[in-house]
Amino acid sequence: MNYKLVVLIVIGVAVIAYLLIWTFAEDRGSPRFFNDQAYYFETLRTLSGCPFGAADVGEVYATIKHVRSGKEQEWYEAWERTAQRIDSRAARLQDPTSRGLAYFRAHNYYRSAEFFLLANDPKRAESYQKAISTFYKGLESLNVKYEIIDVPYEQHALRAVYYPGPAGADKKPLLVASPGFDAIQEELYFRLVAAAHQRGYSVLTSDGPGQGNALRKYNLKFTPEWEKPVRAVLDSFFKGHQRPPAVVLFGESFGGYLAPRAAAFTEGIDGVVAYDVFFDFQEVFLNRSPSMIRGLLRRMLDNQMDGTVGLFVRLKALMDPSMRWSLANTRWTMGDGEPAELYRRFGAYSLKKVADRIKSHVLILAGKNDHFIPLKQVEDFQKSLVNAKSVATFIYSEETGGDQHCQMGAALLWHEDFFDWLKNKFPTL
């Protein structure tokens, strides 16, 4: 057979095959930025600042293309580079609104940059300071009213920030918000404060032990007795401000334990929001392992097989960036210890024996595909709230886009339900 003819036939077959594949191949959209859940979720978390000016989609996409999941230094370098570029750009902008929003984006990107770094990495403290600086520059440029309050706490101080709402806010509940296991209170501006201002509410935020400034400046670790920092913040606030008609505690992520715990032991709390539910920390820890392993892991913990548990967790951390980060962040925010020791320490962070003390209105939010919190904890929490004034629950499915932890990527969705709940439970004059 003629050689040229064979080549033409092969090329023709290849072209036809390509055309058939191209014609019939399914081109389905995918919401995943990374296959790894931790890197996917943290990208989604950064993007969640979009509705309130703290992120731009193109900037986020342009940043993550330089990152491989599990590569903490690549993550840091990519976000730090983007943050520095936007930070420098903000300083040159003449329009105060453009400048303020650019500083907000730089803040969010600096916050993202430090996230996966170890606590003792000096770059982490540097990124945190730049995140704080750019955030308050953004507030100033946008003329957002705020007041920083130094709160005496033990031998140190907590930092609270009060954002007074517009005229008429004094007739509405004061929202008192705490961040979670890995957040800083400045992040709450984009999660809650900006939306609250649009609807006429004032908000008081604070970093407690184990969070933000209290952790980084004073090395204060989490306490299960969250009523103590909450009381300190409220006492300091009410010394210089009028008492509102109602106080609603709002807890984000791990705050789904912290805020209800504080409500159970603090007088004058009229409502509490678990965003998301966080009923029992030991269950959350076990939830990080496949279902077939959980029973075995629980038996090892019950039988004091601490060395074996530690080996299992460390091996999993080698292969799982999310587990690696979780273990490091736990030791930073709660104190050093082997995995089994940390697990036993988690036992103090449970609402099982205190939820019946909550007498306020309660709102529970949850995502169906939350990778941290087992959905079963919603029902456990509901059943324990035997003395609550009312209990409302929203569980968001994949169809709604709010199925992830803390409804990341669906801020407008949960805001609608949250503020309707507020309006229903606390009608104003």
Tab-separated table of C-alpha atoms in Angstrom:
chain	number	residue	atom	x	y	z
A	1	MET	CA	0.000	0.000	0.000
A	2	ASN	CA	1.168	3.500	-0.800
A	3	TYR	CA	2.892	5.085	2.260
A	4	LYS	CA	1.291	8.492	1.703
A	5	LEU	CA	-2.133	6.880	1.480
A	6	VAL	CA	-1.603	5.119	4.822
A	7	VAL	CA	-0.588	8.399	6.462
A	8	LEU	CA	-3.653	10.151	5.046
A	9	ILE	CA	-5.941	7.355	6.284
A	10	VAL	CA	-4.417	7.503	9.794
A	11	ILE	CA	-4.747	11.286	9.901
A	12	GLY	CA	-8.328	11.052	8.631
A	13	VAL	CA	-9.286	8.477	11.258
A	14	ALA	CA	-7.661	10.616	13.984
A	15	VAL	CA	-9.538	13.718	12.834
A	16	ILE	CA	-12.864	11.860	12.709
A	17	ALA	CA	-12.228	10.375	16.175
A	18	TYR	CA	-11.371	13.797	17.567
A	19	LEU	CA	-14.500	15.333	16.041
A	20	LEU	CA	-16.662	12.554	17.462
A	21	ILE	CA	-15.138	12.925	20.927
A	22	TRP	CA	-15.473	16.717	20.785
A	23	THR	CA	-19.082	16.470	19.606
A	24	PHE	CA	-20.318	13.933	22.139
A	25	ALA	CA	-18.070	14.600	25.142
A	26	GLU	CA	-19.924	15.947	28.145
A	27	ASP	CA	-18.744	19.420	29.151
A	28	ARG	CA	-20.260	19.748	32.600
A	29	GLY	CA	-19.518	22.634	34.943
A	30	SER	CA	-17.660	21.888	38.169
A	31	PRO	CA	-17.542	24.055	41.313
A	32	ARG	CA	-14.268	22.595	42.591
A	33	PHE	CA	-11.135	24.731	42.627
A	34	PHE	CA	-9.053	21.930	44.177
A	35	ASN	CA	-9.789	18.246	44.739
A	36	ASP	CA	-8.473	18.618	48.271
A	37	GLN	CA	-11.282	19.792	50.548
A	38	ALA	CA	-9.173	22.151	52.688
A	39	TYR	CA	-7.762	24.074	49.716
A	40	TYR	CA	-11.144	24.099	47.992
A	41	PHE	CA	-12.890	25.398	51.103
A	42	GLU	CA	-10.337	28.108	51.844
A	43	THR	CA	-10.607	29.353	48.254
A	44	LEU	CA	-14.377	29.436	48.626
A	45	ARG	CA	-13.935	31.273	51.922
A	46	THR	CA	-11.839	33.946	50.226
A	47	LEU	CA	-14.384	34.288	47.434
A	48	SER	CA	-17.137	34.722	50.023
A	49	GLY	CA	-15.886	38.263	50.528
A	50	CYS	CA	-17.140	39.223	47.051
A	51	PRO	CA	-20.622	40.513	47.994
A	52	PHE	CA	-19.111	43.100	50.346
A	53	GLY	CA	-16.043	44.152	48.407
A	54	ALA	CA	-13.406	41.899	49.993
A	55	ALA	CA	-12.593	39.796	46.922
A	56	ASP	CA	-12.822	39.834	43.153
A	57	VAL	CA	-13.393	36.619	41.225
A	58	GLY	CA	-10.711	37.203	38.609
A	59	GLU	CA	-8.092	38.013	41.255
A	60	VAL	CA	-8.861	34.810	43.136
A	61	TYR	CA	-8.663	32.667	39.997
A	62	ALA	CA	-5.428	34.359	38.933
A	63	THR	CA	-3.952	33.564	42.355
A	64	ILE	CA	-4.874	29.917	42.833
A	65	LYS	CA	-3.491	28.855	39.459
A	66	HIS	CA	-0.052	29.147	41.070
A	67	VAL	CA	-0.932	26.797	43.945
A	68	ARG	CA	-0.815	23.024	44.326
A	69	SER	CA	-2.917	21.598	47.149
A	70	GLY	CA	-0.910	20.585	50.182
A	71	LYS	CA	1.823	23.101	49.389
A	72	GLU	CA	1.492	25.593	52.243
A	73	GLN	CA	4.356	27.811	51.087
A	74	GLU	CA	2.984	28.033	47.541
A	75	TRP	CA	-0.392	29.056	48.973
A	76	TYR	CA	1.289	31.728	51.086
A	77	GLU	CA	3.449	33.074	48.273
A	78	ALA	CA	0.585	33.295	45.773
A	79	TRP	CA	-1.797	35.101	48.121
A	80	GLU	CA	0.917	37.342	49.561
A	81	ARG	CA	1.896	38.392	46.042
A	82	THR	CA	-1.694	39.266	45.152
A	83	ALA	CA	-2.272	41.034	48.472
A	84	GLN	CA	0.854	43.168	48.090
A	85	ARG	CA	-0.117	44.139	44.561
A	86	ILE	CA	-3.616	45.238	45.623
A	87	ASP	CA	-2.242	46.929	48.751
A	88	SER	CA	0.170	49.023	46.653
A	89	ARG	CA	-2.580	49.800	44.176
A	90	ALA	CA	-4.917	50.954	46.957
A	91	ALA	CA	-2.355	53.468	48.213
A	92	ARG	CA	-2.280	55.117	44.753
A	93	LEU	CA	-6.043	55.353	44.236
A	94	GLN	CA	-7.579	58.821	44.530
A	95	ASP	CA	-11.222	57.872	44.904
A	96	PRO	CA	-11.869	57.002	48.601
A	97	THR	CA	-14.445	54.333	47.801
A	98	SER	CA	-12.163	52.553	45.331
A	99	ARG	CA	-9.275	52.873	47.767
A	100	GLY	CA	-11.292	51.465	50.681
A	101	LEU	CA	-12.530	48.474	48.702
A	102	ALA	CA	-9.024	47.752	47.442
A	103	TYR	CA	-7.754	47.756	51.028
A	104	PHE	CA	-10.551	45.336	51.933
A	105	ARG	CA	-9.433	42.951	49.188
A	106	ALA	CA	-5.809	43.234	50.285
A	107	HIS	CA	-6.915	42.460	53.845
A	108	ASN	CA	-8.726	39.305	52.755
A	109	TYR	CA	-5.810	38.104	50.638
A	110	TYR	CA	-3.279	38.719	53.444
A	111	ARG	CA	-5.591	36.787	55.785
A	112	SER	CA	-5.725	33.937	53.286
A	113	ALA	CA	-1.939	33.978	52.843
A	114	GLU	CA	-1.183	33.202	56.483
A	115	PHE	CA	-3.848	30.534	56.881
A	116	PHE	CA	-1.907	27.303	56.257
A	117	LEU	CA	1.380	28.476	57.764
A	118	LEU	CA	2.590	27.021	61.057
A	119	ALA	CA	2.178	29.250	64.105
A	120	ASN	CA	5.954	29.668	64.527
A	121	ASP	CA	6.528	30.702	60.919
A	122	PRO	CA	7.513	34.412	61.131
A	123	LYS	CA	5.690	35.095	57.884
A	124	ARG	CA	2.406	34.316	59.633
A	125	ALA	CA	2.704	37.202	62.097
A	126	GLU	CA	3.751	39.548	59.279
A	127	SER	CA	0.738	38.653	57.128
A	128	TYR	CA	-1.597	39.011	60.103
A	129	GLN	CA	-0.337	42.518	60.870
A	130	LYS	CA	-0.746	43.533	57.230
A	131	ALA	CA	-4.251	42.056	57.200
A	132	ILE	CA	-5.191	44.105	60.257
A	133	SER	CA	-3.612	47.290	58.931
A	134	THR	CA	-5.305	47.143	55.536
A	135	PHE	CA	-8.678	46.308	57.097
A	136	TYR	CA	-8.773	49.450	59.222
A	137	LYS	CA	-7.421	51.531	56.339
A	138	GLY	CA	-10.408	50.250	54.374
A	139	LEU	CA	-12.848	51.271	57.107
A	140	GLU	CA	-11.297	54.733	57.317
A	141	SER	CA	-11.330	55.297	53.568
A	142	LEU	CA	-14.961	54.194	53.320
A	143	ASN	CA	-15.879	56.311	56.366
A	144	VAL	CA	-17.311	53.311	58.234
A	145	LYS	CA	-17.884	54.221	61.874
A	146	TYR	CA	-16.237	51.947	64.403
A	147	GLU	CA	-14.889	52.023	67.946
A	148	ILE	CA	-12.098	49.817	69.301
A	149	ILE	CA	-12.674	48.805	72.923
A	150	ASP	CA	-9.941	47.385	75.141
A	151	VAL	CA	-11.563	44.804	77.411
A	152	PRO	CA	-9.804	43.835	80.667
A	153	TYR	CA	-9.547	40.053	80.822
A	154	GLU	CA	-7.549	38.174	83.431
A	155	GLN	CA	-4.100	39.824	83.391
A	156	HIS	CA	-4.415	40.856	79.753
A	157	ALA	CA	-6.931	42.499	77.429
A	158	LEU	CA	-9.296	41.456	74.690
A	159	ARG	CA	-9.984	43.662	71.709
A	160	ALA	CA	-13.596	44.371	70.780
A	161	VAL	CA	-14.853	46.471	67.887
A	162	TYR	CA	-18.218	48.242	67.942
A	163	TYR	CA	-19.873	49.129	64.633
A	164	PRO	CA	-22.820	51.459	65.369
A	165	GLY	CA	-25.688	51.047	62.952
A	166	PRO	CA	-27.611	53.839	61.210
A	167	ALA	CA	-30.364	55.926	62.804
A	168	GLY	CA	-32.919	53.658	64.486
A	169	ALA	CA	-30.393	50.906	65.298
A	170	ASP	CA	-30.925	51.582	69.015
A	171	LYS	CA	-34.465	50.202	68.609
A	172	LYS	CA	-33.139	46.889	67.320
A	173	PRO	CA	-31.188	44.037	68.938
A	174	LEU	CA	-27.444	44.428	69.331
A	175	LEU	CA	-25.640	41.618	67.496
A	176	VAL	CA	-22.638	40.348	69.468
A	177	ALA	CA	-20.406	38.171	67.300
A	178	SER	CA	-17.415	35.899	67.889
A	179	PRO	CA	-15.241	34.258	65.215
A	180	GLY	CA	-14.465	30.534	65.263
A	181	PHE	CA	-11.604	28.077	65.458
A	182	ASP	CA	-9.366	29.745	62.874
A	183	ALA	CA	-10.862	33.178	62.133
A	184	ILE	CA	-10.147	36.737	63.225
A	185	GLN	CA	-12.836	39.190	64.249
A	186	GLU	CA	-12.092	41.518	61.309
A	187	GLU	CA	-13.336	38.760	59.000
A	188	LEU	CA	-16.743	39.110	60.668
A	189	TYR	CA	-17.187	42.499	59.024
A	190	PHE	CA	-17.727	40.782	55.680
A	191	ARG	CA	-19.532	37.804	57.145
A	192	LEU	CA	-22.044	39.801	59.203
A	193	VAL	CA	-21.423	43.492	59.942
A	194	ALA	CA	-21.818	44.947	56.434
A	195	ALA	CA	-25.069	43.032	55.894
A	196	ALA	CA	-26.321	44.052	59.351
A	197	HIS	CA	-25.659	47.720	58.613
A	198	GLN	CA	-27.648	47.465	55.394
A	199	ARG	CA	-30.597	46.348	57.526
A	200	GLY	CA	-30.150	48.849	60.337
A	201	TYR	CA	-28.393	46.840	63.078
A	202	SER	CA	-25.397	47.627	65.277
A	203	VAL	CA	-22.763	44.926	65.774
A	204	LEU	CA	-20.166	44.285	68.478
A	205	THR	CA	-17.367	41.853	67.589
A	206	SER	CA	-14.458	40.567	69.655
A	207	ASP	CA	-11.510	38.205	69.606
A	208	GLY	CA	-11.648	35.855	72.568
A	209	PRO	CA	-8.960	33.534	73.927
A	210	GLY	CA	-7.599	31.324	71.148
A	211	GLN	CA	-8.490	33.867	68.478
A	212	GLY	CA	-6.988	36.816	66.627
A	213	ASN	CA	-5.187	39.393	68.723
A	214	ALA	CA	-5.694	37.570	72.058
A	215	LEU	CA	-3.899	34.496	70.705
A	216	ARG	CA	-1.148	36.272	68.833
A	217	LYS	CA	-0.335	39.002	71.351
A	218	TYR	CA	-0.935	37.248	74.682
A	219	ASN	CA	-0.897	33.560	73.681
A	220	LEU	CA	-4.316	33.119	75.328
A	221	LYS	CA	-5.747	29.682	74.526
A	222	PHE	CA	-9.384	28.698	74.055
A	223	THR	CA	-11.494	28.176	77.153
A	224	PRO	CA	-14.651	26.043	77.248
A	225	GLU	CA	-16.126	28.609	79.683
A	226	TRP	CA	-16.866	31.087	76.921
A	227	GLU	CA	-19.260	33.022	79.137
A	228	LYS	CA	-16.184	34.578	80.794
A	229	PRO	CA	-14.869	36.503	77.755
A	230	VAL	CA	-18.425	37.317	76.640
A	231	ARG	CA	-19.308	38.794	80.044
A	232	ALA	CA	-16.065	40.781	80.040
A	233	VAL	CA	-16.843	42.212	76.591
A	234	LEU	CA	-20.456	43.073	77.458
A	235	ASP	CA	-19.529	44.628	80.814
A	236	SER	CA	-16.936	46.861	79.169
A	237	PHE	CA	-19.307	47.814	76.373
A	238	PHE	CA	-22.247	48.712	78.615
A	239	LYS	CA	-20.087	50.980	80.744
A	240	GLY	CA	-20.021	53.435	77.875
A	241	HIS	CA	-23.077	52.563	75.779
A	242	GLN	CA	-26.815	52.401	76.182
A	243	ARG	CA	-28.261	48.949	76.760
A	244	PRO	CA	-30.191	47.810	73.650
A	245	PRO	CA	-33.708	46.321	73.719
A	246	ALA	CA	-32.215	42.853	73.094
A	247	VAL	CA	-28.844	41.116	72.798
A	248	VAL	CA	-28.291	38.351	70.256
A	249	LEU	CA	-25.096	36.278	70.371
A	250	PHE	CA	-23.749	35.095	67.034
A	251	GLY	CA	-21.135	32.341	66.851
A	252	GLU	CA	-19.354	31.420	63.634
A	253	SER	CA	-18.045	27.865	63.027
A	254	PHE	CA	-16.563	26.769	66.390
A	255	GLY	CA	-18.608	29.719	67.619
A	256	GLY	CA	-21.551	27.354	67.180
A	257	TYR	CA	-20.359	25.922	70.501
A	258	LEU	CA	-18.978	29.141	71.997
A	259	ALA	CA	-22.041	31.380	71.603
A	260	PRO	CA	-24.594	28.824	72.924
A	261	ARG	CA	-22.270	28.023	75.845
A	262	ALA	CA	-22.082	31.727	76.716
A	263	ALA	CA	-25.870	32.069	76.391
A	264	ALA	CA	-26.350	29.174	78.817
A	265	PHE	CA	-24.408	30.957	81.576
A	266	THR	CA	-25.021	34.666	80.900
A	267	GLU	CA	-28.025	36.698	81.980
A	268	GLY	CA	-29.646	39.072	79.516
A	269	ILE	CA	-29.091	37.075	76.333
A	270	ASP	CA	-32.259	37.153	74.226
A	271	GLY	CA	-31.152	35.181	71.184
A	272	VAL	CA	-28.287	32.959	70.082
A	273	VAL	CA	-27.217	31.886	66.605
A	274	ALA	CA	-25.153	28.759	65.934
A	275	TYR	CA	-23.626	29.407	62.508
A	276	ASP	CA	-22.986	26.499	61.989
A	277	VAL	CA	-24.018	24.041	64.627
A	278	PHE	CA	-21.111	22.793	66.768
A	279	PHE	CA	-22.628	20.575	69.442
A	280	ASP	CA	-19.778	18.265	70.450
A	281	PHE	CA	-16.064	18.674	69.667
A	282	GLN	CA	-15.092	15.032	70.216
A	283	GLU	CA	-17.574	13.946	67.553
A	284	VAL	CA	-16.174	16.583	65.219
A	285	PHE	CA	-12.677	15.156	65.754
A	286	LEU	CA	-13.832	11.616	64.980
A	287	ASN	CA	-15.778	12.852	61.963
A	288	ARG	CA	-12.476	13.615	60.223
A	289	SER	CA	-11.908	9.856	59.777
A	290	PRO	CA	-13.767	7.470	57.419
A	291	SER	CA	-16.832	5.849	58.998
A	292	MET	CA	-15.230	2.381	58.994
A	293	ILE	CA	-12.317	3.755	61.046
A	294	ARG	CA	-14.306	5.805	63.594
A	295	GLY	CA	-15.445	2.878	65.710
A	296	LEU	CA	-11.921	1.466	65.868
A	297	LEU	CA	-10.508	4.886	66.718
A	298	ARG	CA	-13.058	5.377	69.484
A	299	ARG	CA	-12.209	1.970	70.990
A	300	MET	CA	-8.490	2.807	70.899
A	301	LEU	CA	-9.187	6.089	72.703
A	302	ASP	CA	-11.385	4.350	75.280
A	303	ASN	CA	-8.642	1.775	75.895
A	304	GLN	CA	-5.926	4.421	76.363
A	305	MET	CA	-4.050	3.300	73.222
A	306	ASP	CA	-2.646	6.813	72.892
A	307	GLY	CA	0.486	5.887	70.949
A	308	THR	CA	-1.494	4.015	68.292
A	309	VAL	CA	-3.979	6.884	67.979
A	310	GLY	CA	-1.113	9.349	67.596
A	311	LEU	CA	0.514	7.232	64.903
A	312	PHE	CA	-2.762	6.983	62.985
A	313	VAL	CA	-3.384	10.748	63.131
A	314	ARG	CA	0.176	11.614	62.091
A	315	LEU	CA	0.039	9.189	59.143
A	316	LYS	CA	-3.272	10.668	58.048
A	317	ALA	CA	-1.853	14.166	58.377
A	318	LEU	CA	0.978	13.250	56.000
A	319	MET	CA	-1.575	12.434	53.296
A	320	ASP	CA	-4.353	14.890	54.189
A	321	PRO	CA	-3.565	18.662	54.150
A	322	SER	CA	-6.790	19.371	56.011
A	323	MET	CA	-5.846	17.030	58.867
A	324	ARG	CA	-2.314	18.454	58.921
A	325	TRP	CA	-3.647	21.991	59.257
A	326	SER	CA	-6.289	20.966	61.818
A	327	LEU	CA	-3.759	19.298	64.112
A	328	ALA	CA	-1.360	22.253	63.916
A	329	ASN	CA	-4.104	24.815	64.542
A	330	THR	CA	-5.445	22.821	67.495
A	331	ARG	CA	-2.051	22.777	69.179
A	332	TRP	CA	-1.643	26.498	68.565
A	333	THR	CA	-5.062	27.575	69.850
A	334	MET	CA	-5.635	25.006	72.610
A	335	GLY	CA	-2.131	24.119	73.772
A	336	ASP	CA	0.319	21.416	72.804
A	337	GLY	CA	-0.450	17.750	73.265
A	338	GLU	CA	-0.597	14.392	71.555
A	339	PRO	CA	-3.773	13.651	69.541
A	340	ALA	CA	-5.337	11.443	72.226
A	341	GLU	CA	-4.682	14.077	74.875
A	342	LEU	CA	-6.223	16.763	72.662
A	343	TYR	CA	-9.247	14.538	72.076
A	344	ARG	CA	-9.852	14.260	75.819
A	345	ARG	CA	-9.451	18.017	76.125
A	346	PHE	CA	-12.188	18.414	73.503
A	347	GLY	CA	-14.605	16.727	75.906
A	348	ALA	CA	-15.037	20.028	77.745
A	349	TYR	CA	-16.323	21.636	74.536
A	350	SER	CA	-19.740	20.023	74.416
A	351	LEU	CA	-23.258	21.391	74.783
A	352	LYS	CA	-24.688	18.060	75.945
A	353	LYS	CA	-24.911	19.030	79.615
A	354	VAL	CA	-25.513	22.775	79.253
A	355	ALA	CA	-27.940	23.280	76.354
A	356	ASP	CA	-30.911	22.844	78.692
A	357	ARG	CA	-29.842	26.075	80.447
A	358	ILE	CA	-30.434	28.154	77.311
A	359	LYS	CA	-33.693	30.097	77.648
A	360	SER	CA	-33.431	32.445	74.680
A	361	HIS	CA	-34.547	32.162	71.065
A	362	VAL	CA	-32.162	29.876	69.157
A	363	LEU	CA	-31.318	29.774	65.450
A	364	ILE	CA	-29.375	26.814	64.055
A	365	LEU	CA	-27.762	26.911	60.605
A	366	ALA	CA	-26.130	23.918	58.930
A	367	GLY	CA	-24.821	22.732	55.561
A	368	LYS	CA	-25.708	19.281	54.294
A	369	ASN	CA	-22.145	18.662	53.044
A	370	ASP	CA	-20.280	20.281	55.935
A	371	HIS	CA	-16.871	18.581	55.979
A	372	PHE	CA	-16.274	19.482	59.629
A	373	ILE	CA	-19.554	18.982	61.488
A	374	PRO	CA	-21.663	15.812	61.269
A	375	LEU	CA	-25.230	16.738	60.341
A	376	LYS	CA	-26.454	14.591	63.232
A	377	GLN	CA	-25.369	17.359	65.589
A	378	VAL	CA	-28.297	19.493	64.438
A	379	GLU	CA	-30.775	16.984	65.822
A	380	ASP	CA	-28.702	16.472	68.978
A	381	PHE	CA	-28.703	20.197	69.646
A	382	GLN	CA	-32.407	20.584	68.923
A	383	LYS	CA	-33.338	17.804	71.343
A	384	SER	CA	-31.206	19.336	74.090
A	385	LEU	CA	-32.831	22.780	73.876
A	386	VAL	CA	-35.718	21.834	76.166
A	387	ASN	CA	-35.999	25.286	77.781
A	388	ALA	CA	-35.329	27.522	74.797
A	389	LYS	CA	-37.964	30.149	74.022
A	390	SER	CA	-38.001	28.946	70.412
A	391	VAL	CA	-35.792	26.923	68.058
A	392	ALA	CA	-35.520	27.514	64.311
A	393	THR	CA	-33.314	25.483	61.988
A	394	PHE	CA	-32.137	25.920	58.407
A	395	ILE	CA	-30.262	23.071	56.696
A	396	TYR	CA	-28.955	24.022	53.267
A	397	SER	CA	-28.717	21.451	50.482
A	398	GLU	CA	-26.284	21.273	47.579
A	399	GLU	CA	-28.979	22.663	45.287
A	400	THR	CA	-29.061	25.938	47.235
A	401	GLY	CA	-25.279	26.393	47.127
A	402	GLY	CA	-25.208	26.694	50.913
A	403	ASP	CA	-24.280	23.093	51.696
A	404	GLN	CA	-20.689	23.818	52.801
A	405	HIS	CA	-19.464	24.670	56.295
A	406	CYS	CA	-20.825	28.072	57.371
A	407	GLN	CA	-22.595	28.312	54.004
A	408	MET	CA	-19.407	29.583	52.396
A	409	GLY	CA	-20.149	30.963	48.976
A	410	ALA	CA	-23.822	31.543	49.820
A	411	ALA	CA	-23.730	34.571	52.124
A	412	LEU	CA	-26.772	36.248	50.584
A	413	LEU	CA	-28.791	33.060	51.057
A	414	TRP	CA	-28.233	32.593	54.776
A	415	HIS	CA	-28.442	36.357	55.383
A	416	GLU	CA	-32.005	36.275	54.058
A	417	ASP	CA	-33.005	33.597	56.562
A	418	PHE	CA	-31.035	35.061	59.454
A	419	PHE	CA	-32.386	38.595	59.165
A	420	ASP	CA	-35.949	37.366	58.621
A	421	TRP	CA	-35.547	35.310	61.807
A	422	LEU	CA	-34.360	38.430	63.647
A	423	LYS	CA	-37.259	40.461	62.350
A	424	ASN	CA	-39.722	37.753	63.365
A	425	LYS	CA	-38.360	37.156	66.878
A	426	PHE	CA	-37.494	40.770	67.708
A	427	PRO	CA	-40.022	43.062	66.000
A	428	THR	CA	-39.084	46.730	66.482
A	429	LEU	CA	-41.257	49.743	67.203
